[in-house]
mmCIF file of C-alpha atoms in Angstrom:
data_model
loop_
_atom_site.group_PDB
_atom_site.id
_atom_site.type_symbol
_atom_site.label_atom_id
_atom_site.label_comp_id
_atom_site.label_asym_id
_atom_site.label_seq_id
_atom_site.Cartn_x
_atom_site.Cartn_y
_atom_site.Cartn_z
ATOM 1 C CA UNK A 177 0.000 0.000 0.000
ATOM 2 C CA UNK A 178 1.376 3.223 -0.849
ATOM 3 C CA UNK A 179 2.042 5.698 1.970
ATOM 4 C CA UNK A 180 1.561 9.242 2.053
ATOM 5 C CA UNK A 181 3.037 10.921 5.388
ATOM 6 C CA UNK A 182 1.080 13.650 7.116
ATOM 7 C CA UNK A 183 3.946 16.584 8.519
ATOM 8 C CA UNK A 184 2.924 19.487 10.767
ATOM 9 C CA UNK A 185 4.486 22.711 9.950
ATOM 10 C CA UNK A 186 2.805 26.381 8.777
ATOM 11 C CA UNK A 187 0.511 28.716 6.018
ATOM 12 C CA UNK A 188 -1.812 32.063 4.271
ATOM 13 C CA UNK A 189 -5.142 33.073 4.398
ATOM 14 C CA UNK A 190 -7.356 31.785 2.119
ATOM 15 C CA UNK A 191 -10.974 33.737 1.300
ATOM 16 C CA UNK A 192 -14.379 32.757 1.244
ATOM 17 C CA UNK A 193 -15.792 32.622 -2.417
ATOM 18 C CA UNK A 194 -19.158 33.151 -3.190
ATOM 19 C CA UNK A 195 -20.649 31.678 -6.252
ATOM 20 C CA UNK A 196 -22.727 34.077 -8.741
ATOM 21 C CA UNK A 197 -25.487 32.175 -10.015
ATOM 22 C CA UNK A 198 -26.375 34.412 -13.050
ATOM 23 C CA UNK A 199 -26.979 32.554 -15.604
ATOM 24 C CA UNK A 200 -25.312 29.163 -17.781
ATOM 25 C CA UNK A 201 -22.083 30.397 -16.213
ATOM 26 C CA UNK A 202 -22.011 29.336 -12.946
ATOM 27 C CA UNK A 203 -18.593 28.494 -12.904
ATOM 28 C CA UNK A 204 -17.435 32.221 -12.562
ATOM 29 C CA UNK A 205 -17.953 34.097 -9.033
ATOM 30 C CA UNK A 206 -19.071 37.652 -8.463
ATOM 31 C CA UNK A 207 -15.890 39.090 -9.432
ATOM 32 C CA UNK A 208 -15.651 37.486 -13.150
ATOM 33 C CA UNK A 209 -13.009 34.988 -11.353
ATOM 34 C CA UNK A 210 -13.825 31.560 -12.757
ATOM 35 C CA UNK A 211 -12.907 28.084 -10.326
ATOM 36 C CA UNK A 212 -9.701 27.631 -12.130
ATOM 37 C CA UNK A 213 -8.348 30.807 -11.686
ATOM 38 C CA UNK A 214 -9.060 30.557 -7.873
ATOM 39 C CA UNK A 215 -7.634 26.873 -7.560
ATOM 40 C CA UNK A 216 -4.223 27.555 -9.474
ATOM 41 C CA UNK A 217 -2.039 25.679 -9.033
ATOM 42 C CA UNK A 218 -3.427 23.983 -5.436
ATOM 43 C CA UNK A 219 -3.611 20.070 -5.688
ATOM 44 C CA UNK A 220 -6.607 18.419 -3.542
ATOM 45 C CA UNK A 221 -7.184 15.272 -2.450
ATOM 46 C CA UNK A 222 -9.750 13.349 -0.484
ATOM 47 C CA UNK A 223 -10.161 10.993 2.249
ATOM 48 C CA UNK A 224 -12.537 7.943 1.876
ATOM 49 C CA UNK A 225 -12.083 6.375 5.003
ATOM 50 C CA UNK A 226 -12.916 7.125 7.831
ATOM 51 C CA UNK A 227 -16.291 8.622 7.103
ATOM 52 C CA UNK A 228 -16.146 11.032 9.229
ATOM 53 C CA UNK A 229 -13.571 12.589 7.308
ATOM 54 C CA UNK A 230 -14.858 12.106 3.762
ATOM 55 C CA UNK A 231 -14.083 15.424 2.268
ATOM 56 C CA UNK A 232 -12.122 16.951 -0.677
ATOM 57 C CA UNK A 233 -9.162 18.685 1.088
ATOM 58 C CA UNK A 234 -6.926 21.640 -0.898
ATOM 59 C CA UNK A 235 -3.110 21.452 -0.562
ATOM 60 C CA UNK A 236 -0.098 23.752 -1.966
ATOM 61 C CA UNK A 237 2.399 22.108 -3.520
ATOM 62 C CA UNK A 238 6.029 22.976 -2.903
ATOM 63 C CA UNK A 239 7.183 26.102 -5.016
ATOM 64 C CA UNK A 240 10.429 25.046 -5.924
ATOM 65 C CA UNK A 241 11.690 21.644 -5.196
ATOM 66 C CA UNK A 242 10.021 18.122 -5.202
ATOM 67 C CA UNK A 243 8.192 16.615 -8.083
ATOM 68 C CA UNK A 244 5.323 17.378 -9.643
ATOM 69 C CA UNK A 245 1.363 15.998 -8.735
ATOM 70 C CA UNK A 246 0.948 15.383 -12.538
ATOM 71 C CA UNK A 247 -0.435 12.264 -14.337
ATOM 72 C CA UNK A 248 2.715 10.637 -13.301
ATOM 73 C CA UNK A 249 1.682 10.858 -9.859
ATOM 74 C CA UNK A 250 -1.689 9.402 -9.122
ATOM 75 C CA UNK A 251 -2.691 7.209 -5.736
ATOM 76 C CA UNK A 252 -5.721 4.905 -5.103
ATOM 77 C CA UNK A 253 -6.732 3.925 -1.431
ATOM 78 C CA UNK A 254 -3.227 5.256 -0.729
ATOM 79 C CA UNK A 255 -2.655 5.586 3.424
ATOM 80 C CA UNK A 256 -2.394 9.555 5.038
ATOM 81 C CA UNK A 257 -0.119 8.007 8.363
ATOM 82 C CA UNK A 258 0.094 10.598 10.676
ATOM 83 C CA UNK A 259 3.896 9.417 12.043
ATOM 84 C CA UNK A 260 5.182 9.768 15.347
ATOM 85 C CA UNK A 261 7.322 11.013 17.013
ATOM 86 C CA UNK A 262 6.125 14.275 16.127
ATOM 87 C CA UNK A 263 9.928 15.386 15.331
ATOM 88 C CA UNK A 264 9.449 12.307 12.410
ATOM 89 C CA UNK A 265 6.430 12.960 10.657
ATOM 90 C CA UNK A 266 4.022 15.543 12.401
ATOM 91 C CA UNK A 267 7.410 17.875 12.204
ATOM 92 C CA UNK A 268 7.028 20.883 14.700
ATOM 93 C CA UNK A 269 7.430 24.163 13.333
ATOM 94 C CA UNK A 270 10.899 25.470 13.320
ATOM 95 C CA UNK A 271 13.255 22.757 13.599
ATOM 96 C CA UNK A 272 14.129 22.698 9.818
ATOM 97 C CA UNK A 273 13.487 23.888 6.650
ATOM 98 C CA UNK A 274 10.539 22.110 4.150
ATOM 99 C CA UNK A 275 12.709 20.673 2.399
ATOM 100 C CA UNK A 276 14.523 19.159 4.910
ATOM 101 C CA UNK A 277 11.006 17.471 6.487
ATOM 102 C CA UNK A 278 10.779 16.239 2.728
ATOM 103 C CA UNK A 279 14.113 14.808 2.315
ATOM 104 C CA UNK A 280 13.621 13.164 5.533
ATOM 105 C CA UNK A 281 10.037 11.299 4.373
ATOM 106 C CA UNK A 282 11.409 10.337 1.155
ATOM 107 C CA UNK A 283 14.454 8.759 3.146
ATOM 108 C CA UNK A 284 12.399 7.202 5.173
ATOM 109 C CA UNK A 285 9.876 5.563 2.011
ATOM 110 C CA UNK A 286 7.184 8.460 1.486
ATOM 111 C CA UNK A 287 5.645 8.444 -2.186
ATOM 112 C CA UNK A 288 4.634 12.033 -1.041
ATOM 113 C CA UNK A 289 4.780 14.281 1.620
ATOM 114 C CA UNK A 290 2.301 16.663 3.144
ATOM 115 C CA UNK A 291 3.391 18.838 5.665
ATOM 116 C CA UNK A 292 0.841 21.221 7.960
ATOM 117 C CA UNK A 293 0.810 23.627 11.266
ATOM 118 C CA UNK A 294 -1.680 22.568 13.487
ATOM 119 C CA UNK A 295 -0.976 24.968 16.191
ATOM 120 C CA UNK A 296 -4.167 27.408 16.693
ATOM 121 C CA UNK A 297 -2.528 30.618 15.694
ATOM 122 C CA UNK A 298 -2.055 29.157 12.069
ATOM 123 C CA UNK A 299 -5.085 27.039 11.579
ATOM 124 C CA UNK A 300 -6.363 29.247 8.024
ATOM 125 C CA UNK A 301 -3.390 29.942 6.628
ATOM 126 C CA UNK A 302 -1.151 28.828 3.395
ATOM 127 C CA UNK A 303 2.329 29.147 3.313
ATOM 128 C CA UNK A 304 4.515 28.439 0.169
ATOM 129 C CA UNK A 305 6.954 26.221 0.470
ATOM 130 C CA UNK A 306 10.299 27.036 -1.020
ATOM 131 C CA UNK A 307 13.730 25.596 -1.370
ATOM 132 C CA UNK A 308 16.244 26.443 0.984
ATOM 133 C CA UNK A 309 18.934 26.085 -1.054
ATOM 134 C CA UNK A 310 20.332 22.943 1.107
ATOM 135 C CA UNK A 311 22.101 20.105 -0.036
ATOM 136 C CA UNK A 312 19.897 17.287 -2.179
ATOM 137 C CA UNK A 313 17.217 16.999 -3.993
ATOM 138 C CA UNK A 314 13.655 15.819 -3.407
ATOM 139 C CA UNK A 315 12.335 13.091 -5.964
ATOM 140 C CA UNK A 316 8.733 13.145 -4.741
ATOM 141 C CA UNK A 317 5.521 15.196 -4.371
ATOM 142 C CA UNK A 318 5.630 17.828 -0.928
ATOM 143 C CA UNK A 319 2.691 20.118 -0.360
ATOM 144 C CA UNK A 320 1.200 21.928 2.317
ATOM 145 C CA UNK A 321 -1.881 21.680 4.203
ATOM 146 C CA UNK A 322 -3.849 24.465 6.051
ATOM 147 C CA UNK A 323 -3.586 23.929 9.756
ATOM 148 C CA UNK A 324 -7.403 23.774 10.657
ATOM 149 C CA UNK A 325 -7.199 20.242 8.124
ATOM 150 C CA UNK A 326 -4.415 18.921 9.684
ATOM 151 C CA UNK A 327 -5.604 19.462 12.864
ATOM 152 C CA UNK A 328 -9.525 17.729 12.465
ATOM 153 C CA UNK A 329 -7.441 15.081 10.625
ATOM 154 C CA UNK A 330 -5.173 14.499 13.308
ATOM 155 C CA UNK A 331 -8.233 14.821 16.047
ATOM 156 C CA UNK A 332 -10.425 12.801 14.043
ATOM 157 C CA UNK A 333 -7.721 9.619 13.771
ATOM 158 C CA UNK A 334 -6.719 9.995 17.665
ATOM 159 C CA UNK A 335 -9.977 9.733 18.732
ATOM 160 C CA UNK A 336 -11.142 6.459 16.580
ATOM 161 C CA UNK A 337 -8.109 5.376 17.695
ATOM 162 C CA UNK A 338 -6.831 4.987 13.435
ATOM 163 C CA UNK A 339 -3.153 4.803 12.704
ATOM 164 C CA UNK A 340 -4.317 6.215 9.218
ATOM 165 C CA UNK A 341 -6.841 7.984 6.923
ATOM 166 C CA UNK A 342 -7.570 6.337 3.183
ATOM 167 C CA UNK A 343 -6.834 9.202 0.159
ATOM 168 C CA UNK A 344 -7.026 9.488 -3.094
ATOM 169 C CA UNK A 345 -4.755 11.730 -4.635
ATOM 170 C CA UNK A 346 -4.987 14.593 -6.529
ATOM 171 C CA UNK A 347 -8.962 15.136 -7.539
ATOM 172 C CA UNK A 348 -9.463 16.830 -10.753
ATOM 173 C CA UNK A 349 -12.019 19.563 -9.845
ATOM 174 C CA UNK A 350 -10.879 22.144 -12.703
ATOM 175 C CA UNK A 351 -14.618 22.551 -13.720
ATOM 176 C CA UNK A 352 -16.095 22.207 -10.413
ATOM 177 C CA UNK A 353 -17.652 25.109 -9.119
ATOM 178 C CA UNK A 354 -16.269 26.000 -5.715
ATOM 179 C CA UNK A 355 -19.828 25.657 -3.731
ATOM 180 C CA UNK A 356 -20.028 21.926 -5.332
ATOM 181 C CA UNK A 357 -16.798 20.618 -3.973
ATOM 182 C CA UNK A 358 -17.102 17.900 -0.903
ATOM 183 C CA UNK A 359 -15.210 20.442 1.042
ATOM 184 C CA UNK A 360 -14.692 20.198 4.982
ATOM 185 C CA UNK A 361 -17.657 21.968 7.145
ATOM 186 C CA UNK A 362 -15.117 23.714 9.830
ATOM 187 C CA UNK A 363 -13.927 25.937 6.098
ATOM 188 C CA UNK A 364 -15.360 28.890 4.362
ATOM 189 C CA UNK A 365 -13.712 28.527 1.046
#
């Protein structure tokens, strides 16, 4: 079974959209901005089991180092393992670089990485991910996801007592309209 490991880390604020419904269109908002424009270059994925966590979740891939989520990277009933130690796989802020926390997961077998903050302070927030400039390189996929995710993830799997979440990963939802994705309820995007 592949494994993708769950990091804890940082991120940016990201806005509540509010569809326009006027007319054939509906996948442009209010302010002409259409769902692709707003998505970017942000990956998603989504968990299938547990149920209780069933929802289409956006990530932030790595600006500058890792590779790509393209067609060569696609994962079926993959596992999100939360690792611990913390310090191995739910990284605490500030110790070292992305990068670094990538390096480390692909080192230790990760197919992917995906590294959040789930401190309180950061729980809405993005942050891009950039190289530091260190030594190696990172063959596989890192992104970021926003704290208040990370956190009802992390919750969610302590308290049913799970060692891991089941993902598929990434979701195609170009042409989705923004108030038809499966996302989270705790989110306003």
């Amino acid at each position: 079974m592949s494994q993708v490991v769950l990091y804890q880390i940082v991120y940016i604020l990201i806005l509540a959209i509010v569809p326009s419904n006027t007319g054939l269109n509906n996948l442009h908002f209010i302010d002409g901005t259409s769902t692709a424009e707003i998505i970017a270059g942000d990956v998603f994925f989504e968990i299938t089991d547990p149920v209780e966590l069933e929802y289409t979740y956006r990530i932030r891939p790595a600006k500058d180092f890792g590779a790509p989520f393209n067609e060569s990277y696609i994962v079926k009933n993959a596992a999100l393992v939360p690792i611990i130690p913390k310090y191995g796989s739910f990284i605490e802020r500030g110790e070292c670089s992305f990068k670094k926390k990538s390096l480390i997961a692909e080192q230790a077998g990760a197919r992917a990485v995906i590294i959040t903050d789930i401190s309180k302070a950061n729980e809405e927030y993005f942050i891009e991910m950039i190289d530091d400039d260190s030594e190696g390189e990172v063959h596989i996929p890192a992104a970021f996801l926003m704290g208040k995710n990370g956190l009802m993830i992390t919750k969610t799997l302590e308290r049913l007592q799970r060692q891991y979440a089941i993902i598929n990963l990434p979701v195609n939802l170009t042409f989705t309209p923004a108030h038809k994705m499966n996302q989270p309820p705790w989110l306003g995007w």
